[in-house]
XYZ file of C-alpha atoms in Angstrom:
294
model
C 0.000 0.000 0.000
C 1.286 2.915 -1.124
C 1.160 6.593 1.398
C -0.967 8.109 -1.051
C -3.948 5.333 -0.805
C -4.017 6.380 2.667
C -7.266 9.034 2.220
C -9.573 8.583 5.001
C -9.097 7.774 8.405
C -11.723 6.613 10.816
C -10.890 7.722 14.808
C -13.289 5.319 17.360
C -13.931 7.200 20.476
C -14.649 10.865 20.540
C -13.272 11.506 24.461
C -10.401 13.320 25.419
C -7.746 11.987 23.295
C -10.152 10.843 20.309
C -11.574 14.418 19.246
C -8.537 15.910 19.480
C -6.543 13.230 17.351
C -9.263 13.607 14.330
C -8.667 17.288 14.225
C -4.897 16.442 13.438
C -5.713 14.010 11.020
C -8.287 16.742 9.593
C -5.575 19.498 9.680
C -3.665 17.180 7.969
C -5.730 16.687 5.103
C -7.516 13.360 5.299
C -11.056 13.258 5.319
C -11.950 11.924 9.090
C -14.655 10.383 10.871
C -15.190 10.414 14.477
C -17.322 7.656 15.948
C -18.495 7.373 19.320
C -21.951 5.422 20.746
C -22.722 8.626 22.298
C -24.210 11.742 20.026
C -23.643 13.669 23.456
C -19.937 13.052 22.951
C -19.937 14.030 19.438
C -21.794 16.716 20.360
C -19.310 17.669 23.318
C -16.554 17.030 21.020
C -17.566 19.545 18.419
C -17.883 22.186 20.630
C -14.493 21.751 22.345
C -12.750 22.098 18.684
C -14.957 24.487 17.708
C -13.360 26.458 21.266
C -9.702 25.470 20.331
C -9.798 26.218 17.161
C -10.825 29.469 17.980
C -8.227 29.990 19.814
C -5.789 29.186 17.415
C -7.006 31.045 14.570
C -6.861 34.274 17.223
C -3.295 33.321 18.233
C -2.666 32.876 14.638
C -1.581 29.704 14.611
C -3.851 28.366 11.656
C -6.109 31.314 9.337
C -9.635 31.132 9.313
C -9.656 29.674 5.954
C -7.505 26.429 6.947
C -9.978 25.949 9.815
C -13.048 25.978 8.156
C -11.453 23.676 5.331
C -10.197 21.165 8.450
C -14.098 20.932 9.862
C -15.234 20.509 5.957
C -12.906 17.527 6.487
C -14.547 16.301 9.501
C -17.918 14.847 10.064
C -19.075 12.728 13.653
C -21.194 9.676 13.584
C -22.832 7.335 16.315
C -22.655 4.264 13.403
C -19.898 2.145 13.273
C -20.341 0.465 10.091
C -20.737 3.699 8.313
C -18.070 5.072 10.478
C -15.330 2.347 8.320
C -16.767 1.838 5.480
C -14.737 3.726 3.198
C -11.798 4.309 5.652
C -8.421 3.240 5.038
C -6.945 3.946 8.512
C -8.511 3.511 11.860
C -7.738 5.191 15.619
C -9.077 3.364 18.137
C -9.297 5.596 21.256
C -11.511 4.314 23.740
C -11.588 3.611 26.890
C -8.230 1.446 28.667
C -10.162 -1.425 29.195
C -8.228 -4.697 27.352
C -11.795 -6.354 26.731
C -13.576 -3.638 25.543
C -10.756 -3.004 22.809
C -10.706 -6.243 21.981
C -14.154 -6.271 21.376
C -13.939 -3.405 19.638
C -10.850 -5.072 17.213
C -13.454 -7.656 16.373
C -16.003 -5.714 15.353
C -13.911 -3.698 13.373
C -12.186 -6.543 11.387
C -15.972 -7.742 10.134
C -16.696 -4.346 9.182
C -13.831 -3.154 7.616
C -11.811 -3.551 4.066
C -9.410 -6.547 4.408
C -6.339 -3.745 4.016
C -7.294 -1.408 6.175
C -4.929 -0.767 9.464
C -5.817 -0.956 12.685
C -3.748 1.482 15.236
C -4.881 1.416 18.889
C -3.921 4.831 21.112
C -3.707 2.693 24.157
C -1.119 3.879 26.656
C 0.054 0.949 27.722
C -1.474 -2.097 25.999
C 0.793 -3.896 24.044
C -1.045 -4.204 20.063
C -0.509 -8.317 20.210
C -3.473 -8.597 23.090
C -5.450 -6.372 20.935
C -4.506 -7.987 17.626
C -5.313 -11.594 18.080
C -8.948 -10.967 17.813
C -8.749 -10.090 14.435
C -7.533 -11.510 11.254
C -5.082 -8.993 9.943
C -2.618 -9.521 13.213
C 0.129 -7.760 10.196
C -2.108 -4.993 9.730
C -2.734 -3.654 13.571
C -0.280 -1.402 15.127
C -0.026 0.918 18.179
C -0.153 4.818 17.447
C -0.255 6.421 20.920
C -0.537 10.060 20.892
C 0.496 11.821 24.277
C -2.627 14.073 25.923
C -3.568 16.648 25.001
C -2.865 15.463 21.201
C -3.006 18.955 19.751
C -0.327 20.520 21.626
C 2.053 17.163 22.253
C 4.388 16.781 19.111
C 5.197 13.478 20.255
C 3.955 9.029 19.049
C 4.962 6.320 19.746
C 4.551 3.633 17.126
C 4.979 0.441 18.438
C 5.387 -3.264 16.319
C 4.559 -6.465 17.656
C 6.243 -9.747 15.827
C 3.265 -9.522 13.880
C 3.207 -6.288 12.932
C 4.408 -5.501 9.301
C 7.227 -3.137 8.027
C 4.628 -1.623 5.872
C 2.517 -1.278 8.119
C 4.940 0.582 11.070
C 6.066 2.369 7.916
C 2.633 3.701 6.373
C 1.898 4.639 10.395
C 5.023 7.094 10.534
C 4.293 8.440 7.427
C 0.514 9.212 8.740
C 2.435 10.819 11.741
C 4.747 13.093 9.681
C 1.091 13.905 7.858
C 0.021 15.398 10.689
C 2.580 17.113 12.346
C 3.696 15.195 14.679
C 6.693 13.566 15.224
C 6.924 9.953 15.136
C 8.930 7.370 17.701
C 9.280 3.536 16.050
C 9.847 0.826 18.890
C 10.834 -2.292 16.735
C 9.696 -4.610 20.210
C 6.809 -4.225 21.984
C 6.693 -3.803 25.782
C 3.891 -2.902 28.518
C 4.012 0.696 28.955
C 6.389 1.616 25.623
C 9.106 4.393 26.472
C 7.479 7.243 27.573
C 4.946 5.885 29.763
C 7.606 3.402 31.760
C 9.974 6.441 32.197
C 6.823 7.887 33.955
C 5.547 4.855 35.916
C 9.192 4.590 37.676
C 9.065 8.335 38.255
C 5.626 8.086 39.354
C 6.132 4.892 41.786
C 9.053 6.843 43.733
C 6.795 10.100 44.246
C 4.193 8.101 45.540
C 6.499 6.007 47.649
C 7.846 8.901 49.131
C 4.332 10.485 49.802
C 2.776 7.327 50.947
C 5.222 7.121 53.731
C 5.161 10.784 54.795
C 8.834 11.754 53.723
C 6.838 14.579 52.355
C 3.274 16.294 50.861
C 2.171 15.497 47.498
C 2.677 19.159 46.386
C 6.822 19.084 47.908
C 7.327 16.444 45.779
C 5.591 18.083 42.445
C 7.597 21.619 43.382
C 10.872 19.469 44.037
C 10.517 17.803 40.777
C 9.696 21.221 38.696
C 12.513 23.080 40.821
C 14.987 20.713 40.900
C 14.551 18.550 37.861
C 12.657 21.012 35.484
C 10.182 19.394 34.560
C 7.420 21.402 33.482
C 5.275 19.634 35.942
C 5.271 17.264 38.709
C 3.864 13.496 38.959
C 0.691 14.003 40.623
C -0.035 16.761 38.561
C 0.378 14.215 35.582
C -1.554 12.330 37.204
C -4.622 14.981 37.895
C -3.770 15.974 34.143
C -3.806 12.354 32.162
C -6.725 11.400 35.023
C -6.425 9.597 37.777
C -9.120 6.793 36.612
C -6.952 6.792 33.736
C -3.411 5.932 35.805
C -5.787 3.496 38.083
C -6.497 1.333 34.648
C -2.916 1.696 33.596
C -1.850 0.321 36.922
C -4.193 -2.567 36.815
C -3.675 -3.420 33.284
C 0.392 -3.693 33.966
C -0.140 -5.598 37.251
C -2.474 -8.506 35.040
C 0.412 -8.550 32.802
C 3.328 -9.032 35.317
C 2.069 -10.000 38.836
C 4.474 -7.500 40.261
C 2.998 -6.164 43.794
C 4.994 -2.918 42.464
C 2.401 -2.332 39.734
C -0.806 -2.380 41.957
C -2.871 0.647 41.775
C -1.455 2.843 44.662
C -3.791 3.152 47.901
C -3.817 7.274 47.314
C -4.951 6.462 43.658
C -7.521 4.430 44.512
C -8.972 6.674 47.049
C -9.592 9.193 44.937
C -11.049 7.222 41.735
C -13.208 5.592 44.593
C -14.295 9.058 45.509
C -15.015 9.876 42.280
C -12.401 12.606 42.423
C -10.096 11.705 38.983
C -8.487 14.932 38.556
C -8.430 18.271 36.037
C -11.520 16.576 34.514
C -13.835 16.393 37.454
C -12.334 19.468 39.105
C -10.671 17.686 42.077
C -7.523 15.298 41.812
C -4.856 15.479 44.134
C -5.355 19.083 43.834
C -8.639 21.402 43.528
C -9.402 23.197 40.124
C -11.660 25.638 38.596
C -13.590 24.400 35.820
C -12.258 25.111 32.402
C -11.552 23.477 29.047
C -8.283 22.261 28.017
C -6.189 25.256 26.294
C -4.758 25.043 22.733
């Protein structure tokens, strides 16, 4: 398959990452689909691009003209089969939930054109689990895009032994499409680069808070202050969502039996309280309500 066969991509799951990924693509020039189960989503969706977008074409950082042309390029749907039907390139972006992608995969790989790749944003999930469901285990790849997707120049693209060179290939090339720039791990592992870099930062801070060497917010200013980073591990955490982290956790912990990748007791808390971060306006930290910024 050649990069220029490569016309319409289909994103699954309009949420956070998902609405944000099909504006890239959109940007880019491929006519996109979003597809979620729930119009309010779409509906949601539309109105948070419609807000960013705004704000870029005021900061100038696309014209008017190139904006309208990327919506023109954009249309939302609650029907799956009309969602792929014509696409040549899906997103999955749903929810971190190993069964529900996988039942996802399988629905997709009745639906859709024999050719057609299969990339899964999953942070963590390794494309083979996903993949095995299907019947085009050459064809499915991961693409994960790093939150939020329209400020975050940065995928991973990650093969499996299954996983084609054409397919890793034809993924990049989607990637340098869009803007963004493009990561190929040849192996796949539990957590890819990024996300394992993280989790052993991220174990350590809440280590350290867990056993009262010092508050949650010492540790984030310690970590900005003396490390420079632009922000510290529990606000990653309140940032990515903290339901988000607690699936992570679980998912990793199925995979390797480690007592080290259990969900933390502080995580737990809070996703038990219902308190999951930025999103619900309470994390580890208290916020006003207010959309994410372009």
């Amino acid at each position: 398959m050649r990069t220029e066969s490569i016309q319409h991509i289909t994103v699954v799951g309009a949420g956070q990452m998902g609405h944000q990924i099909a504006m890239l693509c959109a940007i880019g020039g491929y006519e996109t689909v979003i597809q979620d189960l729930s119009q309010g989503a779409l509906h949601d969706a539309k109105q948070k691009l419609e807000t960013i977008m705004s704000r870029w074409e005021r900061k100038g950082k696309l014209t008017k003209a190139a904006i309208e042309a990327a919506f023109g390029r954009l249309t939302f749907t609650t029907d799956l089969r009309e969602a792929v039907k014509e696409t040549d390139f899906v997103i999955e972006a749903i929810v971190e939930k190993l069964d529900v992608k996988r039942e996802l995969f399988k629905q997709l790989d009745e639906l859709a054109n024999p050719n057609v790749i299969f990339a899964s944003n999953s942070s963590t999930i390794v494309n083979s689990l996903i993949a095995e469901v299907t019947n085009r285990k050459e064809n499915v790849v991961n693409m994960h895009f790093f939150f939020p997707p329209l400020v975050m120049d940065c995928v991973e693209v990650v093969k499996s032994d299954a996983t084609s060179d054409e397919t890793a290939r034809l993924t990049m090339e989607v990637c340098e499409k869009i803007n963004r720039t493009a990561v190929l791990l040849n192996k796949e592992i539990s957590g890819f680069i990024a996300n394992r870099i993280l989790g052993a930062l991220q174990r350590e801070a809440v280590y350290l808070y867990e056993n009262g060497y010092a508050s949650f917010e010492d540790i984030d200013l310690i970590c900005k202050k003396a490390l420079s980073h632009p922000i510290g591990p529990f606000e990653l955490m309140d940032l990515s969502g903290i339901d988000v982290v607690n699936f992570v956790m679980r998912q990793r912990f199925e995979e390797t039996g480690d007592p080290n990748d259990k969900p933390a007791k502080c995580v737990e808390e809070r996703v038990n309280k219902g308190d999951l971060g930025r999103k619900t306006g309470r994390g580890f930290y208290e916020y006003a309500k207010e959309g994410v910024k372009g």
